[in-house]
Amino acid sequence: FGRMKPVIVVHGGAGRIFKEREEGSRAGVVRAALRGYGILKQGGSALDAVEEAVRSMEDDPHFNAGCGSVLNEKGEVEMDAIIMDGKNLDSGAVSAVKCIANPIKLARLVMEKTKHMLLTDHGAHLFAQAMGVPETPGEKLVTERSRERWKKNLEPDSNPEEFQKDLGTVGAVAIDSEGNVACATSTGGLSNKLIGRVGDTACIGSGGYADNHSGATSTTGHGESIMKVVLARLILYHMEQGMSPEMAADTALDYMKTRVGGLGGVIVVNNSGEWAARFSTKQMSWATVKDDQLHFGIYAGEKHTKSVDEALRSESEGF
């Protein structure tokens, strides 16, 4: 026990982060990373750590997941989430779920309590009831900002594509002291999307993938593009060919850009604990903890570093 130094990396979505939301996005990914690391530090599993980190961001209205999710064409929240265990390639996912505060928790239940990997919409709802997951009224998940954007996008001269540049999926990857890796990803999807649209997040190999043999990754960005290249699995493939996490991430993102014109971001950890947070969009909020050092940033080339103790102190004093 204690062979590996635990590592967690989180992202709060790639795209365009508006100036007034930068501080909140930074604080949110830092909080999520610290929470996940707290679990790893006590000898907890990578699976528990990524679930906790993502749950923390689902509860934070700065992100497009859980509370704060964008609205579909009908003005409703429909969410997708996935979790995956690198030990045995078990995975659980939900898609197009409504009225649930933490889709990632439901995805974990799908993985552990059913023989299936993906439950959708009404079936996921029935399963949540059977598991005693509390129902959250849909409007509780809708923030003022999501409603404003939805209305704006309905105007005849609006261009929802413009707004879809701030694609806030949230995700986490981790390796624990046993050397097991895991990933988790959760999202409200695309603003003003068609009812029933499911993006990459709930799809294994696209929204995330974890395999102890190589590592784990969680993706964010234009879902349809990510699905076309099966981005998460592609990154692990490159690492299996001997690339570093950073090189594998850049190579895959570059391919997605040249091949299908898609932009996005990824976080990666390999099975020896090396990590990367890379993106082809203007921004991506991310944070990581390794060796009791916290690193975080939003812009390309931006990297702040703090000791975990210092970060926890400012955390308890409020940012």
XYZ file of C-alpha atoms in Angstrom:
319
model
C 0.000 0.000 0.000
C 1.115 3.555 -0.635
C 3.180 2.683 -3.688
C 1.746 5.478 -5.830
C 1.592 9.144 -5.015
C -2.047 10.066 -5.563
C -2.888 12.685 -8.205
C -6.160 14.380 -9.131
C -6.848 16.670 -12.102
C -10.166 18.463 -12.693
C -11.612 20.674 -15.428
C -14.583 23.014 -15.379
C -15.129 23.091 -19.140
C -13.338 24.372 -22.217
C -14.512 27.316 -24.266
C -14.925 30.960 -23.442
C -15.090 31.988 -19.818
C -16.584 35.430 -19.371
C -14.453 37.886 -17.359
C -16.984 38.209 -14.550
C -17.092 34.431 -14.117
C -13.336 33.813 -14.074
C -12.857 34.074 -10.314
C -15.790 31.779 -9.615
C -14.568 29.233 -12.162
C -11.067 29.249 -10.678
C -12.367 28.919 -7.141
C -14.719 26.121 -8.210
C -12.074 23.915 -9.853
C -9.655 24.513 -6.971
C -12.319 23.496 -4.442
C -13.151 20.364 -6.457
C -9.491 19.354 -6.744
C -8.891 19.858 -3.014
C -11.959 17.788 -2.124
C -10.925 14.950 -4.395
C -7.368 15.076 -3.100
C -8.629 14.950 0.494
C -10.142 11.555 -0.286
C -6.985 10.257 -1.992
C -4.810 11.538 0.845
C -6.715 9.382 3.329
C -6.107 6.321 1.168
C -9.480 6.607 -0.602
C -10.104 5.305 -4.118
C -9.672 7.193 -7.378
C -13.330 6.401 -8.065
C -14.535 8.127 -4.886
C -12.206 11.064 -5.532
C -13.421 11.791 -9.078
C -17.059 11.385 -8.064
C -16.619 13.822 -5.163
C -14.752 16.366 -7.317
C -17.447 16.291 -10.001
C -20.264 16.442 -7.437
C -18.663 19.574 -6.016
C -18.789 21.219 -9.476
C -22.343 19.996 -10.178
C -23.387 21.887 -7.034
C -21.589 25.055 -8.187
C -23.745 27.263 -10.478
C -20.614 28.557 -12.259
C -20.484 25.332 -14.258
C -22.687 23.774 -16.934
C -23.487 20.610 -14.957
C -26.063 19.895 -12.264
C -27.304 23.255 -10.955
C -26.345 25.866 -13.566
C -26.809 23.541 -16.546
C -27.784 25.209 -19.814
C -31.337 24.765 -21.120
C -32.574 22.809 -24.139
C -34.847 24.278 -26.819
C -37.857 23.825 -24.509
C -36.165 25.615 -21.622
C -35.490 22.480 -19.595
C -32.354 21.024 -18.068
C -31.298 17.638 -19.517
C -28.015 16.292 -18.169
C -25.464 13.599 -19.101
C -22.789 12.017 -16.901
C -20.293 9.135 -16.907
C -17.924 7.475 -14.457
C -15.355 4.766 -15.191
C -13.151 2.481 -13.139
C -9.741 1.734 -14.673
C -9.313 -1.477 -12.699
C -11.839 -3.597 -14.611
C -13.195 -1.125 -17.207
C -16.548 -0.945 -15.407
C -18.496 2.158 -16.316
C -21.857 3.732 -15.581
C -23.555 6.587 -17.390
C -26.840 8.457 -17.592
C -28.148 10.652 -20.390
C -30.938 13.211 -20.773
C -31.795 13.058 -17.075
C -33.956 15.715 -15.447
C -34.709 16.719 -11.855
C -31.574 15.222 -10.330
C -29.042 17.392 -8.500
C -26.084 15.058 -9.033
C -26.169 12.962 -12.220
C -22.643 11.684 -11.412
C -23.994 9.900 -8.328
C -26.643 8.247 -10.487
C -24.004 7.190 -13.024
C -22.049 5.545 -10.188
C -25.201 3.675 -9.123
C -25.762 2.478 -12.698
C -22.225 1.108 -12.651
C -22.528 -0.604 -9.275
C -26.174 -1.672 -9.057
C -27.049 -2.754 -12.601
C -25.578 -4.978 -15.302
C -25.872 -2.053 -17.709
C -23.615 0.849 -18.558
C -25.994 3.557 -19.729
C -29.520 4.462 -18.674
C -31.419 7.261 -20.330
C -34.234 9.724 -19.684
C -37.351 8.027 -18.258
C -35.585 4.763 -17.453
C -32.855 6.610 -15.592
C -35.583 8.462 -13.713
C -37.289 5.203 -12.654
C -33.934 3.762 -11.603
C -33.173 6.891 -9.528
C -36.535 6.477 -7.761
C -35.841 2.801 -7.090
C -32.454 3.744 -5.601
C -34.050 6.383 -3.385
C -32.262 9.286 -5.065
C -34.080 12.455 -3.997
C -35.863 14.356 -6.754
C -34.937 17.994 -7.248
C -37.617 20.168 -8.875
C -36.386 21.058 -12.372
C -36.553 24.810 -11.740
C -34.158 24.420 -8.793
C -31.423 23.517 -11.302
C -32.152 26.521 -13.521
C -30.117 29.627 -12.778
C -31.095 33.157 -13.790
C -28.165 33.163 -16.217
C -29.197 29.942 -17.974
C -32.715 31.312 -18.432
C -31.393 34.624 -19.799
C -29.182 32.847 -22.315
C -31.977 30.529 -23.367
C -34.260 33.526 -24.056
C -31.501 35.337 -25.970
C -30.945 32.274 -28.121
C -34.632 32.155 -29.036
C -34.535 35.629 -30.604
C -34.817 35.423 -34.401
C -31.456 37.097 -35.066
C -29.607 35.144 -32.386
C -26.867 32.670 -33.084
C -26.874 29.885 -30.476
C -23.618 28.679 -32.034
C -22.016 31.843 -30.649
C -23.112 30.955 -27.130
C -22.085 27.364 -27.506
C -18.488 28.482 -27.346
C -18.583 28.414 -23.557
C -19.054 24.693 -23.271
C -18.908 23.930 -19.601
C -18.626 20.225 -19.115
C -16.990 19.330 -15.788
C -14.691 16.386 -15.214
C -12.056 14.754 -13.063
C -9.375 12.068 -13.414
C -7.314 10.529 -10.622
C -4.826 7.875 -9.654
C -4.908 6.559 -6.077
C -2.212 5.115 -3.841
C -3.046 1.619 -5.108
C -2.333 2.714 -8.669
C -5.963 2.537 -9.806
C -7.208 5.239 -12.177
C -10.726 6.595 -12.701
C -12.519 9.323 -14.627
C -15.818 11.170 -14.234
C -17.518 13.705 -16.526
C -20.838 15.561 -16.189
C -22.657 18.212 -18.260
C -25.844 20.064 -19.046
C -24.907 19.842 -22.737
C -25.358 22.470 -25.441
C -27.425 25.611 -25.011
C -30.797 25.395 -26.834
C -30.059 21.841 -27.986
C -32.826 19.659 -29.419
C -34.816 17.731 -26.836
C -33.202 14.338 -26.342
C -29.822 15.421 -27.703
C -27.036 13.492 -26.035
C -23.437 14.576 -26.536
C -20.092 12.937 -25.907
C -20.234 13.046 -22.114
C -22.340 9.922 -21.578
C -20.501 7.971 -24.279
C -17.670 5.736 -23.105
C -14.434 6.539 -24.953
C -15.649 10.004 -25.937
C -16.535 11.863 -22.743
C -14.098 9.857 -20.689
C -12.109 6.651 -20.444
C -10.038 4.989 -17.733
C -7.771 1.956 -17.948
C -5.120 1.053 -15.356
C -2.916 -0.185 -18.196
C -2.473 3.332 -19.538
C -4.319 6.059 -17.614
C -7.505 8.110 -17.491
C -8.914 11.108 -19.322
C -11.990 13.357 -19.230
C -12.934 15.625 -22.130
C -14.824 18.854 -22.732
C -15.700 20.864 -25.825
C -17.859 20.382 -28.886
C -19.558 17.054 -28.169
C -20.326 16.056 -31.727
C -16.685 16.572 -32.738
C -15.426 14.663 -29.695
C -17.686 11.722 -30.613
C -16.432 11.643 -34.186
C -12.850 11.008 -33.080
C -13.660 9.142 -29.810
C -11.339 11.626 -28.152
C -10.809 10.096 -24.700
C -9.879 6.673 -26.033
C -7.716 8.262 -28.745
C -5.596 9.969 -26.091
C -5.055 6.700 -24.225
C -4.147 5.041 -27.519
C -1.401 7.622 -28.024
C -0.126 6.987 -24.494
C -0.083 3.255 -25.177
C 2.178 4.104 -28.122
C 4.598 5.713 -25.662
C 3.536 9.387 -25.677
C 3.521 11.509 -22.520
C 0.095 12.717 -21.299
C 0.774 16.216 -22.651
C 1.955 14.989 -26.041
C -0.960 12.532 -26.336
C -3.477 15.248 -25.430
C -2.045 17.768 -27.901
C -1.826 15.194 -30.692
C -5.450 14.111 -30.243
C -6.791 17.669 -29.915
C -4.835 18.661 -32.996
C -6.297 15.743 -34.949
C -9.830 16.688 -33.879
C -9.213 20.254 -35.036
C -7.733 19.390 -38.433
C -9.990 16.421 -39.173
C -13.417 17.726 -38.104
C -12.803 21.362 -37.134
C -13.680 20.709 -33.497
C -12.268 22.477 -30.440
C -12.070 21.128 -26.921
C -10.027 20.402 -23.851
C -8.848 17.360 -21.918
C -7.358 16.371 -18.601
C -5.154 13.291 -18.422
C -3.303 11.232 -15.842
C -1.154 8.246 -16.831
C -0.544 5.122 -14.787
C 2.697 6.489 -13.384
C 1.039 9.665 -12.112
C 2.108 12.153 -14.793
C -0.707 14.558 -15.666
C -1.753 17.109 -18.286
C -4.468 19.732 -18.803
C -4.576 20.829 -22.459
C -7.066 22.692 -24.644
C -7.504 24.074 -28.164
C -10.232 26.538 -27.111
C -9.436 30.021 -25.769
C -9.796 28.875 -22.186
C -10.392 25.921 -19.884
C -10.578 26.130 -16.110
C -8.492 23.348 -14.555
C -6.773 22.425 -11.308
C -4.576 19.577 -10.151
C -3.000 18.363 -6.929
C 0.150 16.230 -6.786
C 2.791 15.985 -4.042
C 0.705 18.350 -1.871
C 1.105 21.068 -4.516
C -1.947 22.641 -6.110
C -1.648 23.976 -9.682
C -4.466 25.762 -11.502
C -5.237 28.026 -14.457
C -7.708 29.149 -17.117
C -5.677 30.682 -19.961
C -3.118 28.929 -22.172
C 0.244 29.060 -20.448
C -1.267 30.205 -17.147
C -0.256 28.122 -14.128
C -0.523 29.196 -10.499
C 1.002 27.068 -7.775
C 0.179 26.941 -4.059
C 0.842 24.438 -1.323
C -2.261 22.434 -0.412
C -2.094 23.731 3.182
C -2.111 27.328 1.982
C -4.970 26.587 -0.443
C -7.022 24.895 2.286
C -6.476 27.871 4.584
C -7.748 30.390 2.017
C -10.543 27.910 1.204
C -11.802 27.995 4.817
C -11.559 31.797 4.865
C -13.559 31.979 1.636
C -11.858 33.205 -1.550
